[in-house]
Tab-separated table of C-alpha atoms and ligand atoms in Angstrom:
chain	number	residue	atom	x	y	z
A	467	MET	CA	105.947	99.318	84.677
A	468	PHE	CA	102.756	97.065	85.497
A	469	LEU	CA	101.126	98.465	82.073
A	470	HIS	CA	104.503	96.858	80.445
A	471	ILE	CA	104.562	93.616	82.058
A	472	GLY	CA	100.484	93.758	80.706
A	473	GLU	CA	101.442	94.346	77.191
A	474	GLU	CA	104.355	91.271	77.140
A	475	ILE	CA	101.886	89.154	78.600
A	476	ILE	CA	99.081	89.550	75.851
A	477	ASN	CA	101.718	89.608	73.519
A	478	ALA	CA	102.949	86.285	74.415
A	479	LYS	CA	99.718	84.959	74.432
A	480	ASP	CA	100.464	82.330	71.686
A	481	MET	CA	103.673	81.586	72.933
A	482	LEU	CA	102.550	80.468	76.261
A	483	GLY	CA	99.423	78.774	74.979
A	484	LYS	CA	101.521	76.587	72.665
A	485	ILE	CA	103.941	75.731	75.725
A	486	ASP	CA	100.823	74.449	77.578
A	487	SER	CA	99.124	72.977	74.937
A	488	GLU	CA	102.354	70.229	74.789
A	489	ILE	CA	101.739	68.976	78.451
A	490	GLY	CA	98.453	70.627	79.465
A	491	ASP	CA	95.182	71.948	77.601
A	492	GLY	CA	97.044	74.953	75.839
A	493	ASP	CA	94.590	77.894	77.725
A	494	HIS	CA	97.618	79.270	79.712
A	495	GLY	CA	98.423	81.882	76.929
A	496	ALA	CA	94.337	82.929	76.796
A	497	GLY	CA	94.205	82.791	80.747
A	498	MET	CA	97.050	85.399	81.336
A	499	ALA	CA	96.280	87.671	78.530
A	500	THR	CA	92.769	87.860	79.939
A	501	GLY	CA	94.051	88.663	83.206
A	502	ALA	CA	96.769	91.015	81.745
A	503	GLU	CA	93.788	92.739	79.947
A	504	ALA	CA	91.826	92.946	82.956
A	505	PHE	CA	94.532	94.424	85.343
A	506	THR	CA	95.751	96.860	82.717
A	507	ALA	CA	92.031	98.265	82.298
A	508	LYS	CA	91.771	98.616	86.135
A	509	LEU	CA	95.324	100.149	86.929
A	510	GLN	CA	94.482	102.789	83.929
A	511	GLU	CA	91.134	103.767	85.865
A	512	ALA	CA	92.166	103.125	89.543
A	513	SER	CA	94.068	105.346	91.392
A	514	CYS	CA	96.980	103.645	92.986
A	515	HIS	CA	98.703	105.499	95.766
A	516	ASN	CA	101.266	103.368	96.389
A	517	VAL	CA	103.294	100.295	95.379
A	518	ASN	CA	101.141	97.942	97.755
A	519	ALA	CA	97.726	99.022	95.927
A	520	VAL	CA	99.295	98.265	92.333
A	521	PHE	CA	100.180	94.800	93.425
A	522	LYS	CA	96.757	94.331	95.241
A	523	VAL	CA	94.777	95.500	92.193
A	524	THR	CA	96.728	93.422	89.660
A	525	GLY	CA	96.393	90.101	91.708
A	526	MET	CA	92.598	90.682	92.500
A	527	GLU	CA	91.957	91.562	88.811
A	528	MET	CA	93.673	88.354	87.603
A	529	MET	CA	91.603	86.077	90.250
A	530	LYS	CA	88.541	87.796	88.904
A	531	SER	CA	89.035	87.636	85.433
A	532	MET	CA	90.802	84.243	84.966
A	533	GLY	CA	89.163	81.351	86.856
A	534	GLY	CA	90.907	78.234	87.117
A	535	ALA	CA	94.027	77.321	88.869
A	536	SER	CA	96.215	79.806	87.378
A	537	GLY	CA	93.814	82.768	88.318
A	538	VAL	CA	94.477	81.871	91.805
A	539	ILE	CA	97.738	81.062	91.635
A	540	PHE	CA	99.128	83.972	89.698
A	541	GLY	CA	96.427	86.335	91.469
A	542	THR	CA	98.161	85.244	94.942
A	543	MET	CA	101.340	85.786	93.308
A	544	PHE	CA	100.599	89.284	93.179
A	545	SER	CA	98.065	90.613	95.805
A	546	GLY	CA	99.544	87.809	98.124
A	547	GLY	CA	103.066	89.674	97.867
A	548	VAL	CA	101.736	92.945	99.831
A	549	LYS	CA	99.126	91.727	101.962
A	550	ASN	CA	101.193	91.660	105.178
A	551	LEU	CA	103.605	94.375	104.322
A	552	PRO	CA	103.327	98.105	105.410
A	553	ALA	CA	102.265	100.241	102.586
A	554	LYS	CA	105.482	101.510	100.637
A	555	GLU	CA	105.708	104.679	98.096
A	556	THR	CA	108.687	103.637	96.703
A	557	LEU	CA	109.883	100.163	94.952
A	558	ASP	CA	113.336	99.610	95.869
A	559	THR	CA	115.285	96.286	96.149
A	560	ASN	CA	114.212	95.595	99.883
A	561	THR	CA	110.564	96.266	99.096
A	562	LEU	CA	110.568	93.991	95.857
A	563	ALA	CA	112.511	91.159	97.828
A	564	ALA	CA	110.021	91.227	100.719
A	565	ILE	CA	107.127	91.490	98.573
A	566	PHE	CA	108.295	88.351	96.257
A	567	GLY	CA	109.095	86.630	99.471
A	568	GLU	CA	105.902	86.843	100.951
A	569	SER	CA	104.410	85.926	97.880
A	570	THR	CA	106.325	82.593	97.285
A	571	GLU	CA	105.406	81.497	100.606
A	572	ALA	CA	101.600	82.641	99.551
A	573	VAL	CA	101.438	80.760	96.621
A	574	LYS	CA	102.867	77.759	98.053
A	575	LYS	CA	100.539	77.874	100.840
A	576	ARG	CA	97.767	78.403	98.392
A	577	GLY	CA	98.538	75.943	95.750
A	578	LYS	CA	100.567	73.133	98.048
A	579	ALA	CA	103.660	72.977	95.401
A	580	SER	CA	107.262	72.839	96.181
A	581	VAL	CA	110.472	73.414	94.189
A	582	GLY	CA	110.484	69.888	92.071
A	583	ASP	CA	106.691	69.648	91.155
A	584	LYS	CA	107.042	71.267	87.478
A	585	THR	CA	104.886	74.209	88.365
A	586	MET	CA	105.650	78.065	88.557
A	587	ILE	CA	107.002	77.930	91.761
A	588	ASP	CA	110.342	76.518	90.108
A	589	ALA	CA	110.771	80.020	88.699
A	590	LEU	CA	109.212	82.241	91.618
A	591	GLU	CA	110.919	80.640	94.345
A	592	PRO	CA	114.538	81.099	92.891
A	593	ALA	CA	113.663	84.342	91.369
A	594	SER	CA	112.843	85.143	94.887
A	595	GLU	CA	115.701	83.903	96.570
A	596	ALA	CA	117.801	85.952	94.086
A	597	LEU	CA	115.872	89.308	94.715
A	598	LYS	CA	116.801	88.289	98.654
A	599	LYS	CA	120.047	87.711	97.659
A	600	ALA	CA	120.777	91.075	95.437
A	601	ALA	CA	118.827	92.902	98.274
A	602	GLY	CA	121.693	91.829	100.747
A	603	GLU	CA	124.447	92.517	98.686
A	604	GLY	CA	123.048	96.357	98.397
A	605	LYS	CA	122.242	96.056	94.541
A	606	GLY	CA	120.055	98.391	92.699
A	607	LEU	CA	116.644	97.490	91.489
A	608	TYR	CA	117.592	97.086	87.878
A	609	ASP	CA	120.700	94.335	88.830
A	610	SER	CA	118.194	92.615	91.261
A	611	VAL	CA	115.612	92.434	88.623
A	612	ALA	CA	118.073	91.066	86.312
A	613	ASP	CA	119.504	88.601	88.683
A	614	ALA	CA	115.563	87.472	89.245
A	615	GLU	CA	115.037	87.128	85.555
A	616	GLU	CA	118.309	84.783	85.321
A	617	ALA	CA	116.783	82.669	88.292
A	618	ALA	CA	113.422	82.458	86.865
A	619	ASN	CA	115.100	81.383	83.255
A	620	GLN	CA	117.038	78.710	84.658
A	621	GLY	CA	113.894	77.549	86.747
A	622	VAL	CA	112.029	77.512	83.627
A	623	GLU	CA	114.888	75.202	82.033
A	624	TYR	CA	114.847	73.179	85.213
A	625	THR	CA	111.281	72.119	84.728
A	626	LYS	CA	112.391	70.164	81.258
A	627	ASN	CA	114.002	67.686	83.616
A	628	LEU	CA	110.493	67.277	85.665
A	629	GLU	CA	107.195	65.178	86.085
A	630	ALA	CA	104.670	67.432	86.701
A	631	LYS	CA	103.167	66.331	90.399
A	632	PHE	CA	100.120	69.221	89.925
A	633	GLY	CA	97.942	70.819	87.159
A	634	ARG	CA	96.780	68.902	84.335
A	635	ALA	CA	100.282	67.632	83.066
A	636	LYS	CA	100.425	65.263	86.647
A	637	THR	CA	98.773	62.664	84.823
A	638	LEU	CA	101.424	62.483	81.928
A	639	GLY	CA	104.416	61.288	84.081
A	640	GLU	CA	107.433	60.548	81.929
A	641	ARG	CA	105.744	62.188	78.792
A	642	ALA	CA	106.055	65.472	80.684
A	643	LEU	CA	110.053	65.195	80.334
A	644	GLY	CA	111.805	67.581	78.034
A	645	PHE	CA	108.780	70.066	78.145
A	646	GLN	CA	109.157	73.222	80.089
A	647	ASP	CA	106.248	74.252	82.217
A	648	ALA	CA	103.771	77.034	81.121
A	649	GLY	CA	103.199	79.048	84.380
A	650	ALA	CA	107.346	78.755	85.230
A	651	THR	CA	107.488	80.477	81.770
A	652	SER	CA	104.982	83.290	82.662
A	653	VAL	CA	106.968	84.133	85.936
A	654	TRP	CA	109.661	84.341	84.067
A	655	LEU	CA	108.217	86.555	81.358
A	656	ILE	CA	107.040	88.925	84.374
A	657	PHE	CA	110.751	89.494	85.427
A	658	LYS	CA	111.639	90.054	82.119
A	659	SER	CA	109.023	92.530	81.429
A	660	MET	CA	109.911	94.605	84.730
A	661	ARG	CA	113.882	94.408	83.776
A	662	VAL	CA	113.148	95.552	80.013
A	663	TRP	CA	110.777	98.394	81.342
A	664	MET	CA	113.251	99.286	83.918
A	665	GLU	CA	115.861	99.548	80.925
A	666	LYS	CA	113.778	102.021	78.992
A	667	ASN	CA	112.818	104.093	81.840
A	668	GLU	CA	116.038	104.547	83.816
B	1065	ADP	P1	95.164	75.146	83.909
B	1065	ADP	O1	95.827	74.081	85.019
B	1065	ADP	O2	93.802	75.303	85.170
B	1065	ADP	O3	94.626	74.692	82.457
B	1065	ADP	P2	96.856	77.270	83.012
B	1065	ADP	O4	97.139	76.352	82.217
B	1065	ADP	O5	96.616	78.623	82.909
B	1065	ADP	O6	95.769	76.675	83.797
B	1065	ADP	O7	98.124	77.099	84.157
B	1065	ADP	C1	98.732	76.049	84.138
B	1065	ADP	C2	100.068	76.305	85.031
B	1065	ADP	O8	99.352	76.496	86.323
B	1065	ADP	C3	101.089	75.247	85.402
B	1065	ADP	O9	101.888	75.665	84.372
B	1065	ADP	C4	101.437	75.538	86.708
B	1065	ADP	O10	102.574	76.355	86.503
B	1065	ADP	C5	100.567	76.491	87.330
B	1065	ADP	N1	100.047	75.710	88.591
B	1065	ADP	C6	99.272	74.514	88.452
B	1065	ADP	N2	98.803	73.927	89.601
B	1065	ADP	C7	99.542	74.777	90.405
B	1065	ADP	C8	100.096	74.609	91.819
B	1065	ADP	N3	99.202	73.934	92.990
B	1065	ADP	N4	100.838	75.513	92.463
B	1065	ADP	C9	101.287	76.038	91.766
B	1065	ADP	N5	101.397	76.404	90.173
B	1065	ADP	C10	100.285	75.546	89.710
B	1066	MG	MG1	96.166	75.327	80.890
């Protein structure tokens, strides 16, 4: 599943770059693609024996290879999710909800952004809440990830109505209105990639 996420991030390089270029410096697609190439290579060579190892390796490789704000932010999104979690052999809804709950807290602690600041948190937090809700309702993994994808998508739409409080767009004020946040778009893409992979690999 993570190899598929990597593939989709690499394919979305230009799209993410274009979104970032509207109100940022245009490097988000290139950065994410660099991170995806790094974690793909590492996952292919490393033997990850459990769910935690896959998340940890993915995040560490993004942090090492990407640099900049988003390397830390997206690296933390993956590796911060499993830092305090007992090792799991199987990815089920409860595990995924727990991982993204931790991950959202870790990114917020690291980057100090909250919902409404026009960052990836505007997609990550609602996606994480959707997973928690789905877990509470006893939904299966596919349906839960589909809920998270939808919540992240709504988060991306929500960022269009916001002025930025973090990152390079923060100096733009009202000029950022109407444009979606690049990092939020990446979060949506990651959940979408998970869902598409599950659809193909039932
Ligand atoms: P840079 O801002 O260094 O050019 P990128 O363009 O790769 O890095 O990533 C920009 C994205 O990073 C933004 O769209 C936003 O979603 C996210 N981001 C920036 N700062 C923060 C922060 N403090 N907390 C959470 N996300 C952030
Ligand atoms: Mg940028």
